[in-house]
GROMACS .gro file of C-alpha atoms in nm:
model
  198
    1UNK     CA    1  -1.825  -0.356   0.984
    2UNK     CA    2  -2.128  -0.149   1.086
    3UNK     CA    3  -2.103   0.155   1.324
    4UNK     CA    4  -2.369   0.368   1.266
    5UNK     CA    5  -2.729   0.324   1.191
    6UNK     CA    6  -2.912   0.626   1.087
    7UNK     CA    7  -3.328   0.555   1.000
    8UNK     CA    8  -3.655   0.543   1.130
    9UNK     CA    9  -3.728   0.352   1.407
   10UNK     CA   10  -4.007   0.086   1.333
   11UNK     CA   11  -4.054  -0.066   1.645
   12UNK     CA   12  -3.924  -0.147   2.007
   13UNK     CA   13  -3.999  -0.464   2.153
   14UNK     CA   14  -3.675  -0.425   2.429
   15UNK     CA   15  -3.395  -0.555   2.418
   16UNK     CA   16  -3.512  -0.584   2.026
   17UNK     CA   17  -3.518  -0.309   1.812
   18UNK     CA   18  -3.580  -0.275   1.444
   19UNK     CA   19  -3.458   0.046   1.233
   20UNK     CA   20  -3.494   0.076   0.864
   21UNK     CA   21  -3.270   0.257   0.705
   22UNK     CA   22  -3.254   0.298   0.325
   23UNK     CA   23  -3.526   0.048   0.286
   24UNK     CA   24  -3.409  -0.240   0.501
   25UNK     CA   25  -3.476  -0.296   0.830
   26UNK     CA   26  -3.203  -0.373   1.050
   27UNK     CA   27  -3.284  -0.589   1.360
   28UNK     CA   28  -3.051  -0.438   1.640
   29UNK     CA   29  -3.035  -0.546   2.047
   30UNK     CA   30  -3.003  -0.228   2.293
   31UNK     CA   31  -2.958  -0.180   2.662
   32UNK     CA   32  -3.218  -0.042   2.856
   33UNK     CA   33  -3.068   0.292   2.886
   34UNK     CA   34  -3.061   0.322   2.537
   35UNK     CA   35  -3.407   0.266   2.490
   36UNK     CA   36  -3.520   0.497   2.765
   37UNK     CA   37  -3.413   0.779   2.558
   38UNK     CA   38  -3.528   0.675   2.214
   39UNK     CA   39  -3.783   0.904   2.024
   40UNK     CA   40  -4.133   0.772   1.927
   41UNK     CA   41  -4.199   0.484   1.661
   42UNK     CA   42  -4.161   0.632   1.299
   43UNK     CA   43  -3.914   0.894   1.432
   44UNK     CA   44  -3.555   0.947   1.287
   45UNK     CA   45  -3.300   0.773   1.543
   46UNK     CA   46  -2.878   0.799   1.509
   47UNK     CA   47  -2.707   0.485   1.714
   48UNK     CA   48  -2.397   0.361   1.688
   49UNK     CA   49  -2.331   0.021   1.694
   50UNK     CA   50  -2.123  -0.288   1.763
   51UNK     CA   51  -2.139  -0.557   1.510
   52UNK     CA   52  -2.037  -0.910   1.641
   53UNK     CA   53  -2.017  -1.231   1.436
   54UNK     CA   54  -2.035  -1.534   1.532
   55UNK     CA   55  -2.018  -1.901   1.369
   56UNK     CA   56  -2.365  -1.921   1.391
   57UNK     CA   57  -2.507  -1.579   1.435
   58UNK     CA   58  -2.443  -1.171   1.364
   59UNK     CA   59  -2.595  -0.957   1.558
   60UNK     CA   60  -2.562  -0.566   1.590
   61UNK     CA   61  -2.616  -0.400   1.934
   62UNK     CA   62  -2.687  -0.009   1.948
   63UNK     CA   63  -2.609   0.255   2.180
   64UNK     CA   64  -2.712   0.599   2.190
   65UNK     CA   65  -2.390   0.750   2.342
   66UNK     CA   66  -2.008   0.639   2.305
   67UNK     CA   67  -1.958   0.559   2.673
   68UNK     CA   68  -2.190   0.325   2.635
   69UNK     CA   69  -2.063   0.124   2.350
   70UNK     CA   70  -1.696   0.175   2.463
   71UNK     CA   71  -1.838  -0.011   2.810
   72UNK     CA   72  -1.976  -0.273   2.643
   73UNK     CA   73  -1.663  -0.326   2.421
   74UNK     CA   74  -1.469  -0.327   2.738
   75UNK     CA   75  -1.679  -0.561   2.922
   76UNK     CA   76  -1.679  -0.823   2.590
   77UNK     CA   77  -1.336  -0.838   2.676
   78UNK     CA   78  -1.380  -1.004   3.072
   79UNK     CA   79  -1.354  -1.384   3.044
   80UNK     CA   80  -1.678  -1.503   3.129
   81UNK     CA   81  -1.875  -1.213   2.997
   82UNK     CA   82  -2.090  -1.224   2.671
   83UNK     CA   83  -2.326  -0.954   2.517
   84UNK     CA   84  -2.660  -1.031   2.723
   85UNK     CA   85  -2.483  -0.948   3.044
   86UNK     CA   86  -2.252  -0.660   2.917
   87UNK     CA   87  -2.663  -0.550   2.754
   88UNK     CA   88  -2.766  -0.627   3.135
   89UNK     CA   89  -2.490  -0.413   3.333
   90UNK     CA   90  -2.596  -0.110   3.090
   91UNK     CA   91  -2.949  -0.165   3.154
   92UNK     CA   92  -2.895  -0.137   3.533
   93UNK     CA   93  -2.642   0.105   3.598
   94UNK     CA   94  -2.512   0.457   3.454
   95UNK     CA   95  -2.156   0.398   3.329
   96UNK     CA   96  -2.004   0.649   3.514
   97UNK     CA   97  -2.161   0.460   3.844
   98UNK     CA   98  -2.044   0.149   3.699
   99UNK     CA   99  -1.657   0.310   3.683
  100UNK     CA  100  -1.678   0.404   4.034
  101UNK     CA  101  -1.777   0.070   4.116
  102UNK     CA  102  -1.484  -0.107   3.945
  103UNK     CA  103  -1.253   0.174   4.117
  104UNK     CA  104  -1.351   0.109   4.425
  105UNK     CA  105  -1.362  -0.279   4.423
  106UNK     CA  106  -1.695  -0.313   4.547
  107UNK     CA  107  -1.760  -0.643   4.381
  108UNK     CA  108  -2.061  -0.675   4.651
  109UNK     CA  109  -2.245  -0.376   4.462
  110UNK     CA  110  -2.131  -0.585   4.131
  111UNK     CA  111  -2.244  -0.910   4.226
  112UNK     CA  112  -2.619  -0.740   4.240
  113UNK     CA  113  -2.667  -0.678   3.841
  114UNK     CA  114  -2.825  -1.004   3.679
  115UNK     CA  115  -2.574  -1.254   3.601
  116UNK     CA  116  -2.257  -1.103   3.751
  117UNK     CA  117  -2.150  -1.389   4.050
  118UNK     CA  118  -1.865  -1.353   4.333
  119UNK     CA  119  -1.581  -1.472   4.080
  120UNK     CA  120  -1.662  -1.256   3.741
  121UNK     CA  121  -1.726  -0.918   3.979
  122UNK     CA  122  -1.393  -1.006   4.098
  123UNK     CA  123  -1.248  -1.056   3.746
  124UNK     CA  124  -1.427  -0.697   3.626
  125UNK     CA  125  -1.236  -0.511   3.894
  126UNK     CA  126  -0.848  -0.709   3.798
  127UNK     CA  127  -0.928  -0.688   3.400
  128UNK     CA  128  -1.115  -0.336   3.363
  129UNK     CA  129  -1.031  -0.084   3.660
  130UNK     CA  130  -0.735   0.029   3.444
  131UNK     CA  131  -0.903   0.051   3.095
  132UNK     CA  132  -1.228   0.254   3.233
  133UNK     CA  133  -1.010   0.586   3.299
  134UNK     CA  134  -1.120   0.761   3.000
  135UNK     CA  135  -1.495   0.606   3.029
  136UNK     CA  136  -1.608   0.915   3.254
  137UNK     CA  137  -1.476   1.247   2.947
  138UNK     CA  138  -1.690   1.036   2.667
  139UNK     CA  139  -2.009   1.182   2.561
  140UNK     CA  140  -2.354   1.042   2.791
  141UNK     CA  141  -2.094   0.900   3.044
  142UNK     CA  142  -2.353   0.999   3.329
  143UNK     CA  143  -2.675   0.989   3.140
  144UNK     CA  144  -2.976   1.010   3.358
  145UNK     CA  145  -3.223   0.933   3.102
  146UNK     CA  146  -3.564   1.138   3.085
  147UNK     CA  147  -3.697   0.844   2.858
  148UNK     CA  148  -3.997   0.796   2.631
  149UNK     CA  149  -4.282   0.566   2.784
  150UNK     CA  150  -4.296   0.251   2.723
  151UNK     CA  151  -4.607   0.075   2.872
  152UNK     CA  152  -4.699  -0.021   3.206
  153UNK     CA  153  -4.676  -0.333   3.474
  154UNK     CA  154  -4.652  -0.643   3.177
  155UNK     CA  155  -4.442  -0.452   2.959
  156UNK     CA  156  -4.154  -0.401   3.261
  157UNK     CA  157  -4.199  -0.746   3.369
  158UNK     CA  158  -4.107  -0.876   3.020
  159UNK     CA  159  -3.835  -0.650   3.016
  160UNK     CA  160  -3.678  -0.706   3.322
  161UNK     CA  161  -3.691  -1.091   3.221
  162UNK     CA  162  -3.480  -1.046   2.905
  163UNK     CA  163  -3.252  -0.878   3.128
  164UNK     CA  164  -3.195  -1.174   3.313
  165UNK     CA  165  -3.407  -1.172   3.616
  166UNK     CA  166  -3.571  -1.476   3.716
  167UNK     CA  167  -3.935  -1.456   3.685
  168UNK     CA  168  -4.052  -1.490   4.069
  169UNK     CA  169  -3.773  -1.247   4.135
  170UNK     CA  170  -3.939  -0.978   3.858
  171UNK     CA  171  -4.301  -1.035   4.000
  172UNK     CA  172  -4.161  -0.990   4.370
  173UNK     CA  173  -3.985  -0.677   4.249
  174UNK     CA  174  -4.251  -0.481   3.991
  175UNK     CA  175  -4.526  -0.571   4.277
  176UNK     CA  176  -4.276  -0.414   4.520
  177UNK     CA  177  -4.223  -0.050   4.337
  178UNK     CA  178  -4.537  -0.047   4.059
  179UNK     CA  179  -4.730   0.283   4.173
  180UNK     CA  180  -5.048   0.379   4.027
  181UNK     CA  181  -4.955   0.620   3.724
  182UNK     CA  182  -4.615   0.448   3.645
  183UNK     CA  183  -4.535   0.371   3.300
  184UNK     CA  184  -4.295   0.054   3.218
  185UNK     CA  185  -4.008   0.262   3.232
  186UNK     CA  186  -4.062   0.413   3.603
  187UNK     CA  187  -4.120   0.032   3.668
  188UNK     CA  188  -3.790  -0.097   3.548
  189UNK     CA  189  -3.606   0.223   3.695
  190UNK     CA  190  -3.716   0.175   4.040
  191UNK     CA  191  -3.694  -0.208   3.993
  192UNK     CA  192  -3.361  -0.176   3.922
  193UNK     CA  193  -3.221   0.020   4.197
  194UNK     CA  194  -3.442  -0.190   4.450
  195UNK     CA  195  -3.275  -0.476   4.284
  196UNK     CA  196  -2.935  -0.348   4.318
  197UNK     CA  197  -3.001  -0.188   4.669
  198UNK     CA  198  -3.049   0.170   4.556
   0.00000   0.00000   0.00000
């Protein structure tokens, strides 16, 4: 089992990453919020990691801070909840936020990050609003990332796409908040909190 990467960071195409460490290059999926706060290419980076195998596929997905990974552990476990929305829910919401949320039962506010309907925003608030207790006292619980730039318009379009927006949905949205000056990563942010009402 692999928990920790430690190595140079050789490229970031989000959600992809690739990190070599000791030679070999390790080909690792990260949340948006993760990737916000990554140094430059060719720089040293530290994640830790969940490694999940399946029949036909292993894939390792990295996480900057602890709360993060422990949220995405948690959220594996939901019925009806695999890795590219647990990845998506990171992407679009601070963890702590996302404990308040499940607290409070607001499944409406749920139902707004990509691929979270009526029934499973119901079934995160019965399965997780007891296990996310300690989420808030683990390290970058309420990260507001500073972030490294990414690109610009394109760059946050793709982006937002892997995260499971629908395509006219991401146009409609980056047209809506892209200011002159904005990198990708001002794009996403502000597409992501018009997209969830924010």
């Amino acid at each position: 089992m692999i928990g920790r990467l430690r190595g140079i960071l050789i490229s970031k195409q989000p959600p992809s990453l690739l990190i070599e460490v000791a030679g070999v290059g390790y080909e690792v999926e990260a949340p948006m919020s993760t990737i916000y706060d990554l140094p430059g290419i060719g720089k040293e980076v530290i994640l830790l990691t969940h490694h999940a195998v399946k029949e036909d596929s292993v894939t390792l997905y990295g996480f900057l801070h602890e709360a993060e990974r422990a949220l995405f552990r948690s959220l594996l476990k939901v019925s009806g909840i695999g890795a590219k929305i647990a990845l998506a829910v990171l992407s679009g919401v601070a963890t702590d936020h996302f404990a308040r949320l499940v607290h409070a039962g607001d499944v409406v506010a749920l139902t707004k990050i990509p691929g979270i309907g009526k029934k499973t925003a119901e079934r995160i608030v019965v399965e997780l609003r007891d296990r996310l207790d300690g989420l808030s006292s683990l390290p970058g619980a309420s990260i507001q990332s500073a972030g490294a730039p990414l690109d610009a318009a394109g760059e946050a379009t793709v982006a937002l796409q892997q995260l499971g927006y629908k395509p006219a949905e991401v146009t409609r949205l980056v047209q809506k908040v892209a200011a002159e000056g904005d990198n990708a990563e001002a794009i996403i942010r502000k597409a992501l909190r018009a997209a969830l009402g924010g």
